[in-house]
Each structure stands twice: as C-alpha cells, then as structure tokens.
XYZ file of C-alpha atoms in Angstrom:
532
model
C -0.198 0.164 -0.200
C 2.680 2.236 0.281
C 4.243 1.535 -2.317
C 1.310 3.176 -4.755
C 1.323 6.879 -5.920
C -2.490 6.996 -6.233
C -4.297 7.953 -3.479
C -7.796 6.517 -4.116
C -5.814 3.097 -4.702
C -4.605 2.832 -1.176
C -7.687 4.029 -0.063
C -9.085 0.942 -1.600
C -6.517 -1.502 -0.676
C -7.192 -0.283 2.708
C -10.693 -1.098 2.828
C -10.489 -4.384 1.149
C -7.637 -5.433 4.178
C -10.506 -3.901 7.038
C -12.769 -6.779 6.360
C -9.977 -9.415 7.598
C -8.465 -7.268 10.737
C -11.994 -7.638 13.121
C -15.339 -7.177 13.269
C -15.715 -3.131 12.340
C -16.136 -2.031 9.004
C -14.746 1.700 6.594
C -16.822 4.393 7.205
C -15.122 6.078 4.858
C -12.050 8.322 4.678
C -11.603 11.778 5.731
C -9.182 13.929 3.670
C -8.888 17.771 4.538
C -12.359 19.117 3.547
C -13.607 16.201 2.014
C -15.380 12.892 2.826
C -14.080 10.041 0.895
C -15.414 6.571 0.781
C -13.248 3.274 0.081
C -14.857 2.486 -3.493
C -13.694 6.166 -4.841
C -16.922 7.943 -4.569
C -16.165 11.422 -2.645
C -17.975 14.585 -1.450
C -18.554 16.948 0.962
C -17.830 16.427 4.549
C -21.200 16.582 6.909
C -21.331 19.385 9.123
C -22.241 17.750 12.005
C -19.213 15.104 12.003
C -16.885 18.176 10.668
C -17.376 19.726 14.097
C -16.981 16.539 16.078
C -13.889 15.426 14.512
C -13.411 19.166 15.336
C -13.359 18.173 19.753
C -11.681 15.231 19.231
C -8.014 15.268 20.664
C -4.888 13.926 18.251
C -5.266 10.073 18.985
C -8.665 10.859 18.055
C -12.106 8.880 19.462
C -15.720 8.598 19.043
C -17.678 9.772 16.723
C -21.902 9.378 17.185
C -23.266 10.966 14.222
C -22.668 8.095 11.999
C -25.862 6.666 13.899
C -23.928 3.295 14.234
C -23.842 1.459 18.123
C -19.786 2.506 18.060
C -18.136 4.237 16.079
C -14.236 5.759 16.178
C -12.141 7.916 13.972
C -8.076 7.000 13.576
C -6.056 10.016 12.670
C -3.805 9.790 9.494
C -0.685 11.194 9.765
C 2.123 12.042 8.106
C 5.648 13.387 8.466
C 4.359 17.305 8.438
C 1.391 17.075 10.394
C -2.492 15.219 10.003
C -4.323 14.606 6.761
C -7.718 13.681 8.680
C -9.008 10.725 10.162
C -9.713 7.235 9.072
C -14.046 6.793 10.817
C -14.713 2.916 11.467
C -18.215 1.887 12.772
C -19.472 -1.618 13.992
C -22.775 -3.251 15.439
C -20.770 -3.719 19.350
C -17.811 -2.400 20.193
C -14.469 -4.343 19.044
C -12.206 -6.340 20.851
C -8.861 -4.274 22.347
C -6.540 -6.076 19.755
C -9.632 -5.825 16.843
C -9.375 -1.681 17.486
C -5.868 -1.466 17.580
C -5.765 -3.793 13.958
C -7.633 -0.184 13.269
C -5.497 2.569 14.621
C -2.185 -0.150 12.847
C -4.204 0.441 9.495
C -4.551 4.381 10.302
C -0.802 4.588 10.289
C 0.422 2.682 7.247
C -2.813 4.012 5.420
C -1.755 7.329 6.620
C 1.860 7.011 5.447
C 0.825 5.595 2.067
C -1.271 8.556 1.643
C 0.880 11.212 2.686
C 3.923 9.257 0.272
C 1.682 9.140 -2.418
C 0.694 13.280 -2.130
C 4.599 13.909 -1.841
C 4.912 11.716 -5.232
C 2.104 13.716 -6.528
C 3.947 16.729 -5.491
C 6.735 15.751 -7.401
C 5.377 14.692 -10.619
C 4.004 17.965 -10.733
C 7.123 19.337 -10.126
C 8.757 17.386 -12.911
C 5.785 18.281 -14.680
C 6.444 21.969 -14.548
C 10.496 22.158 -14.923
C 9.850 20.053 -17.903
C 7.823 22.528 -18.817
C 10.005 25.988 -17.837
C 13.165 24.275 -19.414
C 11.119 23.941 -22.974
C 10.052 27.131 -22.045
C 13.689 28.435 -21.467
C 15.141 26.611 -24.105
C 12.960 28.620 -26.760
C 13.429 31.787 -24.672
C 17.156 31.303 -25.540
C 16.917 29.658 -29.123
C 14.879 33.219 -29.399
C 17.524 35.403 -27.820
C 20.469 33.746 -29.887
C 17.839 34.246 -33.195
C 17.436 37.513 -31.958
C 21.246 37.543 -32.120
C 21.865 36.564 -34.898
C 19.601 38.350 -36.684
C 20.584 41.009 -34.992
C 24.489 41.203 -36.060
C 23.474 39.962 -39.312
C 21.656 42.848 -39.893
C 23.769 45.125 -37.811
C 26.726 43.899 -40.924
C 24.751 44.604 -43.708
C 24.151 48.185 -41.833
C 28.081 48.577 -41.653
C 28.961 47.714 -44.739
C 26.713 50.128 -46.578
C 25.171 46.856 -48.665
C 21.902 49.804 -49.407
C 18.096 47.844 -49.778
C 19.519 45.175 -51.901
C 21.793 44.101 -49.124
C 18.878 43.746 -46.305
C 16.867 42.160 -49.039
C 19.562 39.249 -49.615
C 20.141 39.307 -45.458
C 16.272 39.427 -44.758
C 15.402 35.929 -46.909
C 18.188 34.397 -45.677
C 17.413 34.312 -42.542
C 13.133 33.663 -42.646
C 13.473 31.766 -47.048
C 11.001 34.499 -48.187
C 11.274 36.634 -50.423
C 12.024 40.282 -49.833
C 10.229 43.485 -51.605
C 11.677 46.646 -50.616
C 9.437 49.637 -52.239
C 10.290 53.268 -51.851
C 8.766 56.106 -50.426
C 6.216 55.813 -53.464
C 5.293 52.412 -52.971
C 7.735 51.063 -56.366
C 10.051 48.324 -56.184
C 13.617 49.533 -55.032
C 15.086 46.005 -54.652
C 13.885 41.739 -54.568
C 15.347 38.680 -53.896
C 13.708 35.678 -53.784
C 11.589 33.201 -56.025
C 8.343 34.505 -57.453
C 9.566 37.943 -58.647
C 6.772 40.016 -61.105
C 7.271 40.431 -64.561
C 5.331 44.077 -63.256
C 5.531 45.044 -59.314
C 1.823 45.583 -58.076
C 1.932 49.203 -56.668
C -0.972 49.553 -54.677
C -3.825 52.408 -55.790
C -2.630 55.572 -54.200
C -5.903 55.786 -51.637
C -4.697 52.316 -50.759
C -1.549 52.656 -49.827
C -2.760 55.348 -47.910
C -5.062 53.305 -45.789
C -2.083 50.849 -45.586
C 0.534 53.608 -44.303
C -2.751 54.429 -41.669
C -2.072 51.251 -40.785
C 1.419 50.805 -39.914
C 1.616 53.967 -38.483
C -1.347 52.671 -36.176
C 0.195 49.793 -35.561
C 4.031 51.143 -34.342
C 4.266 47.178 -36.205
C 4.922 44.912 -38.840
C 1.093 44.291 -40.253
C -0.331 41.367 -42.623
C -1.584 42.864 -45.721
C -2.786 40.085 -47.859
C -0.398 37.522 -48.624
C 3.034 39.686 -47.077
C 3.550 40.722 -44.347
C 4.899 44.866 -44.317
C 6.854 47.314 -42.029
C 7.589 50.568 -42.539
C 10.570 52.757 -42.868
C 10.131 55.993 -41.386
C 12.687 56.980 -38.443
C 11.072 60.313 -38.785
C 7.947 61.913 -39.032
C 7.484 60.500 -43.079
C 7.674 57.760 -44.718
C 10.780 56.457 -46.303
C 10.178 53.301 -47.280
C 8.398 49.795 -46.565
C 9.650 46.593 -46.046
C 7.563 43.546 -47.383
C 7.781 39.620 -47.020
C 6.038 38.030 -49.308
C 4.429 35.051 -46.937
C 1.248 33.687 -49.344
C 1.229 30.281 -47.398
C 1.144 32.635 -43.664
C 4.138 30.950 -42.786
C 6.258 33.563 -41.388
C 6.799 32.776 -37.512
C 7.741 35.127 -34.742
C 11.433 35.476 -35.038
C 10.438 35.798 -39.073
C 8.117 39.314 -38.160
C 11.563 40.286 -35.799
C 13.662 40.045 -38.161
C 11.085 41.467 -40.025
C 11.396 44.613 -37.842
C 15.117 44.562 -37.373
C 15.282 44.996 -40.750
C 12.843 48.212 -41.335
C 15.249 49.501 -38.506
C 18.402 49.463 -40.550
C 16.773 49.790 -43.569
C 14.814 53.060 -41.952
C 18.200 54.532 -40.858
C 20.230 53.692 -44.667
C 17.334 55.248 -46.322
C 17.638 58.471 -44.146
C 21.582 58.324 -44.085
C 20.977 58.262 -48.027
C 18.216 60.813 -48.122
C 20.851 63.122 -46.284
C 23.460 63.032 -48.501
C 21.696 63.366 -51.171
C 19.916 66.562 -49.845
C 24.079 67.923 -48.891
C 25.206 66.822 -52.151
C 21.550 68.790 -53.937
C 22.357 71.962 -51.637
C 26.444 71.927 -52.351
C 25.281 71.430 -56.225
C 23.351 74.217 -56.252
C 25.993 76.463 -54.585
C 28.528 75.931 -56.928
C 26.321 76.494 -59.837
C 24.914 80.125 -58.029
C 28.871 80.521 -57.250
C 29.643 79.458 -60.983
C 27.131 81.918 -62.560
C 27.866 85.245 -60.224
C 31.290 84.736 -60.170
C 34.365 82.546 -57.908
C 38.045 81.929 -58.873
C 38.779 79.104 -61.220
C 41.259 77.380 -58.681
C 38.093 77.264 -55.891
C 35.645 76.126 -58.633
C 37.877 73.074 -59.789
C 38.375 71.805 -55.892
C 34.400 71.998 -55.407
C 33.536 70.577 -58.633
C 35.961 67.456 -57.750
C 34.189 67.100 -54.463
C 30.926 66.608 -56.327
C 32.946 64.257 -58.220
C 32.453 66.616 -61.365
C 35.385 67.608 -63.939
C 34.842 71.614 -64.749
C 37.879 71.207 -66.307
C 36.045 71.116 -70.109
C 35.219 74.062 -71.652
C 30.569 74.611 -70.162
C 28.342 76.940 -71.603
C 25.109 78.143 -69.844
C 21.672 77.407 -70.745
C 18.762 79.241 -68.917
C 15.347 77.227 -69.114
C 12.139 80.187 -68.449
C 8.910 79.181 -68.832
C 5.320 81.390 -68.739
C 4.064 82.685 -65.607
C 1.396 80.365 -65.571
C 3.019 77.597 -66.014
C 4.745 75.137 -63.462
C 6.578 76.058 -60.272
C 9.934 76.621 -60.624
C 10.698 73.272 -58.592
C 8.500 71.074 -60.956
C 10.506 72.764 -63.947
C 14.276 71.694 -62.394
C 12.432 68.775 -61.646
C 11.679 68.012 -65.846
C 15.018 69.879 -66.261
C 16.801 66.958 -63.864
C 14.598 64.063 -66.311
C 15.916 65.480 -69.115
C 18.702 65.734 -69.028
C 19.215 62.307 -67.573
C 17.246 60.867 -70.830
C 20.148 63.439 -72.696
C 22.831 61.953 -70.745
C 23.951 65.332 -70.582
C 26.780 65.899 -68.351
C 25.531 69.305 -66.124
C 24.824 71.226 -63.106
C 21.865 72.390 -62.239
C 20.896 75.321 -60.231
C 17.891 78.379 -60.015
C 18.265 81.800 -60.472
C 15.909 84.614 -60.310
C 13.188 82.502 -61.375
C 14.888 80.550 -63.960
C 16.246 77.054 -64.193
C 20.407 77.481 -65.334
C 22.163 74.847 -66.710
C 25.913 74.183 -67.128
C 26.709 72.051 -68.795
C 30.219 70.901 -70.791
C 30.127 72.614 -74.332
C 30.464 71.253 -77.728
C 28.048 70.177 -80.652
C 24.694 69.610 -77.820
C 21.668 69.382 -79.322
C 19.596 72.179 -77.149
C 16.123 72.109 -79.340
C 16.417 68.300 -78.245
C 16.790 68.965 -74.642
C 14.191 72.170 -74.529
C 11.935 69.014 -76.654
C 12.737 66.362 -73.563
C 11.863 69.329 -71.027
C 8.689 70.132 -72.719
C 7.244 66.498 -72.915
C 7.871 66.708 -68.857
C 6.005 69.382 -67.749
C 2.041 69.107 -67.785
C 1.882 72.950 -69.559
C 4.161 71.415 -72.257
C 6.049 75.358 -72.571
C 9.165 76.791 -72.174
C 11.737 78.820 -74.080
C 15.579 78.240 -73.919
C 18.956 80.303 -73.933
C 21.923 78.966 -74.623
C 25.575 81.426 -73.781
C 28.824 80.321 -75.728
C 31.072 77.785 -74.173
C 33.473 79.271 -71.744
C 37.059 77.449 -71.253
C 37.230 78.376 -67.249
C 34.452 78.452 -64.469
C 35.655 81.941 -63.933
C 33.977 83.596 -67.591
C 30.773 81.353 -66.972
C 28.687 85.067 -66.115
C 29.508 85.798 -69.055
C 28.179 82.282 -71.016
C 24.877 83.969 -68.189
C 24.414 87.065 -69.203
C 24.841 85.854 -73.355
C 21.505 82.747 -72.741
C 19.451 85.365 -70.987
C 20.204 87.751 -74.048
C 19.586 85.216 -76.215
C 16.507 84.288 -74.606
C 15.404 87.814 -74.392
C 16.318 88.400 -77.794
C 13.464 85.364 -78.832
C 10.930 87.312 -76.910
C 11.598 90.577 -78.007
C 11.185 88.770 -81.478
C 7.973 87.616 -81.084
C 8.791 84.763 -81.811
C 7.256 81.166 -81.025
C 8.995 79.472 -78.155
C 12.317 77.575 -79.243
C 15.491 77.391 -78.518
C 18.179 80.522 -78.712
C 21.896 79.718 -78.761
C 24.156 83.368 -78.265
C 26.688 81.650 -80.924
C 24.103 81.488 -84.232
C 22.288 85.285 -83.481
C 24.213 86.641 -86.684
C 23.181 90.022 -86.672
C 21.299 90.495 -83.568
C 24.424 89.214 -81.015
C 26.732 91.827 -83.458
C 23.842 94.823 -82.149
C 24.340 94.294 -78.972
C 28.238 93.589 -78.806
C 28.156 97.396 -80.325
C 29.586 99.307 -77.093
C 27.361 103.281 -78.292
C 23.975 102.616 -79.255
C 23.218 105.909 -80.607
C 23.881 105.593 -84.297
C 21.921 102.401 -83.558
C 18.982 104.227 -82.433
C 19.072 106.901 -85.102
C 19.340 104.269 -87.254
C 15.960 102.675 -86.167
C 14.487 105.463 -85.880
C 14.636 106.390 -89.418
C 13.098 103.642 -91.028
C 10.554 102.661 -88.312
C 9.894 105.775 -86.571
C 6.320 106.447 -87.747
C 5.409 102.079 -87.927
C 6.925 102.357 -83.174
C 5.188 105.562 -83.213
C 1.782 104.822 -84.590
C 1.657 101.236 -82.531
C 2.005 103.623 -79.378
C -0.518 105.672 -80.206
C -2.753 103.146 -81.394
C -2.107 100.316 -79.580
C -1.020 98.208 -83.400
C 1.450 95.669 -83.984
C 2.978 96.977 -87.474
C 6.905 96.777 -86.127
C 5.542 92.798 -85.473
C 4.119 92.305 -88.630
C 6.540 93.766 -91.056
C 9.429 91.482 -88.890
C 7.305 88.731 -89.748
C 6.184 89.536 -92.855
C 10.742 89.828 -93.247
C 11.755 86.770 -91.927
C 9.538 84.835 -93.910
C 10.602 86.326 -96.871
C 7.290 87.622 -98.082
C 5.234 84.632 -97.913
C 1.668 85.630 -97.051
C 0.495 82.066 -95.800
C 3.969 81.389 -93.916
C 3.261 85.488 -92.181
C -0.564 84.878 -91.368
C 0.080 81.757 -89.333
C 3.460 83.109 -87.914
C 0.978 86.542 -86.586
C -2.258 84.041 -86.143
C -4.257 86.541 -88.165
C -6.369 85.690 -91.409
C -3.909 86.771 -94.787
C -6.811 89.926 -95.641
C -5.739 90.911 -92.056
C -2.192 90.740 -93.320
C -2.716 92.596 -96.562
C -4.224 95.445 -94.386
C -1.955 95.744 -91.856
C 1.414 95.629 -94.864
C -1.216 98.484 -96.709
C -0.816 100.949 -93.209
C 2.787 100.128 -93.484
C 3.117 101.625 -96.630
C 1.403 104.533 -96.246
C 3.111 105.191 -93.232
C 6.539 104.859 -94.289
C 6.128 105.429 -97.927
C 8.205 102.833 -98.634
C 8.171 100.189 -100.993
C 8.535 97.102 -99.916
C 9.364 95.354 -102.841
C 11.973 97.367 -103.182
C 15.797 95.065 -102.160
C 17.283 97.485 -101.025
C 14.487 98.836 -98.744
C 13.887 95.175 -98.232
C 17.622 94.694 -96.489
C 17.540 98.167 -94.414
C 13.907 97.833 -92.780
C 14.860 94.294 -92.422
C 18.534 95.399 -90.369
C 15.806 97.786 -88.530
C 13.556 95.287 -87.477
C 16.908 93.450 -85.923
C 18.880 96.415 -84.695
C 14.651 97.316 -83.254
C 14.227 93.613 -81.614
C 18.428 94.326 -80.111
C 17.503 97.581 -78.410
C 14.281 96.075 -76.787
C 15.915 92.920 -75.740
C 19.184 95.043 -74.343
C 16.330 97.945 -72.248
C 15.010 95.024 -70.586
C 18.617 93.841 -69.966
C 19.183 97.072 -68.075
C 21.642 97.940 -71.069
C-alpha cells in the first residue's frame, strides 16, 4: 500500500484489508474537507461530523453522528502533520485487539497517502520543471535567433550594402521572398523567388490606408499575402519592407527579423536621403557661385569634391516658362529628368525665376533638350537661351549674360517658344556687342520710327507684322500663320505700313534696310530689358 502513488488506490486497498482485521467496517476517510469512501466516491464532509472531529484530541476518539452503536475516528498522520481520519463503525464495540488493528491500518494508510501526495507533488514539480525548461529553451533559442538577426543586419548596415543587401540578408534569415519599396510604392529591390514581371503597385488610396494602419500599429502588419513593416525614422515615410508570405508561415522570429530590418532600412534610407540633400545643396551653391563669379581654383576643387569635371569648356543654358506654367521646382525636376535622358553632363540650379543648366559645351542638340523638358512639363511650354562655351569656370557669368540675352532677343522678336543659341544670332549678336548704341537707335528711328510711334498711339502691331513679313521672305501664308491672323488682315496691315512709311516693300535695298532695322529694334528692346 505504501508503494502506491495513487491515494484513491490506497484507500481502496485499506477498505479491502479491513474485512480481515476485525468485526468493524470502514465508514469512510476524511481527507482535508472531503469525505471519501473506500469505493472511490468523494463528497462534502457532513457539517455535524466535521464539528465533532474538530473536538477530538490528536489520538482520535469516538464519533456519534454516524448513528452506529460504535464508531471511532483514527487519525491519518504524515511527517508534515495530520492528514485526516479513518472512520470505522461496528454493531458492537470490537475487542481491543481489533481496535489496535484499526489503529495500525490508519497509521499505514496515513503514511501511504502522505507518500502518494508527496509523489504527486514531485510529479507536478517535474512536469512544471519540464515545462519551464522547455519555455527557457525556447526563450534562449529566440534570444540566439534575435542575436543572429541583429548581427547579420548590423553587418549589412555597417557595410553599406543598401536596400538590396538588406533584402538578401532578410531572405537568408527567413527563407521568404523580400521586397523593398520606396516612399511612393515603387519596387527598389527584390530577393527571392516569385518576382512578378511588373510589380503590383498599390493604388494611391489603398497605399494611404496601409500607411495609416502601419503608423497606428507601430509595428508590422499583415497585408494580404505579405507582412509589411514601415521604414520611418522620423515623420514622413521613407519606404516599406515586405515579406512575401502567401502560405502564412511567417513566425515570430521572421517578424522580428522583418521589424529589425525595417529599422535598419529606415536608418539607411535616412542616411542616403541626407547625403542626397547635402549633395543637392552643395551643387546648387556651386552653380550659384559659378554664375555670379568665382575663381577657377576654388571652382575646380569644389567640383572635384562632387565628382564633377569642370576642366572641359562649359556653357550656360537658361530655361524659362510662362508665368502660368508649373512652379520653378517642377521645372527643375523636369529639366533634371530631361538631362538624364539626354545623358548630358551638367550642373543644375535656379536663378531669378529660371532654371539654369551649366553643361559641358560642344555639339549639343539644345533644341532636343528643350523638347525633352517640354515633354516632362504638364503645361508643355518653355523657352531656352544658350550662351557661348567658356574655357574657364570664372568666365561662366559671361555665358549666363549671353544666354539671358538670347532668351530676351527671342521674346522681343515675338517668335514662337524655341531654343535661341547666342552663337547663332549673327546680326543680332553683332548689334548687341556695340558699345555706343546711339547710331543704332538713330538707324531704327529712321526706318521704323513712324511705325513704332503709330503702334504706341494706336496699340497696334505694325512693327511686329513687318518683322514677321520680312523674316518669312514676304510670303503671305507663312506670315499669316506666324501672326495668327487672316490673310486679308495681313494685307491691310502691309498697306498701312506702306502709307505710314512711304516705302516700297518690293525694293531689295529698302527690304534689306528694313530687315536690319527690325533686327536692331528687337536687339534694342532686349538690351533695354537688360538695363543696358
């Protein structure tokens, strides 16, 4: 009986042995606050019996609440203290020898139950210890996994492997395909199987909702067949990191790796963004100084720090859009995309409401660049003036003045938006180079004075009409299209010009002088706008 670890079995054995020990029978066992029979039934202890047992001495004693002629409660003891009672009863008082055997049975049953309870506690302790060890092993494994993740991703960050290196490391750690998106949802890097031919960029509204979920959660979230984390070290999103998990098998350590990777990605993207911002600022400062005047040595040194070669001849191009066109920054971005497409080595900046391109000179198709800028602009309109190439950086302010003058000459001539290269201006360029303009002004007054005065008084466009007529070789159709007027309107204006000037527009010498005068007129207007 003492070898059993089951207290219920012990009570059954004690009940079975009682029949051979005397004329008494076992009524039941009191274990704690419960009443248990030898047959295994268990119930609440009757209040009357409980009250009577509380009054008994440690050695036990008679009980009367069972209604038997004779009933006795023998204590069940353990080393730690009392366990309860063995309650027996008989039709008459048993002999002393039989009572002694009942007492011995109670002692053995108490020892056996005590041992069984001890074994039970040890068994529970062993089970709890095994569970604790298992949990501890899992914790240690998680910590080791976390350390491995930390070490791997830290190496990626320290080596400056960028988004691609981070995606490769995360793929190795999780076994899942990894995608890195920029702040706009475009794919920056993909490592792992299943890369789509065209990355499924979320619509703007859906992406905004996902970003809000991520910001609210403060950690990674599941988005359909992927788990995503936000790379955002400060207000504003820098990118997203995603585990492609259509099988929903990403575990705790996989999510840990993703979130740690998102932190590394945020730091890396912030670093790259800071470097880009710094380089952009330094480039703009260099462009400003080149155009306002700086020494060659300083310019070469600063350009070399930006990995840009200023040793070749450079020239300046000025890009200007109408007042109703996109903002200056939009024009700058459009120009940047266009020069990248044209593979034009250059420095970009802004000055006085225009975008300025400082480019390596020589055989450039500037009109193609202007067309590229127009294609990038929503408004689709811009003019460009290009100055001469300068062998040294300190001469670039002259190229800027030439580019601006070329732009003003184009606008003053009322020509359509196009590219004006200072080197191609010929007569206009020669006139602009004259130091004393008094003779030029007198020449213009002689040939165009009546028309200019009439235009000023009547708010007409006779000088402009004559200019376009001469530029188009006297062709009515081409001139009408250039002026956007009906042919009859053009004929009326030409007749009015003949009446005001008395000139025969068919005379070659008169046409030559008028053509020269109109070009001089345009040049004077452009120089006047320049403050010359």
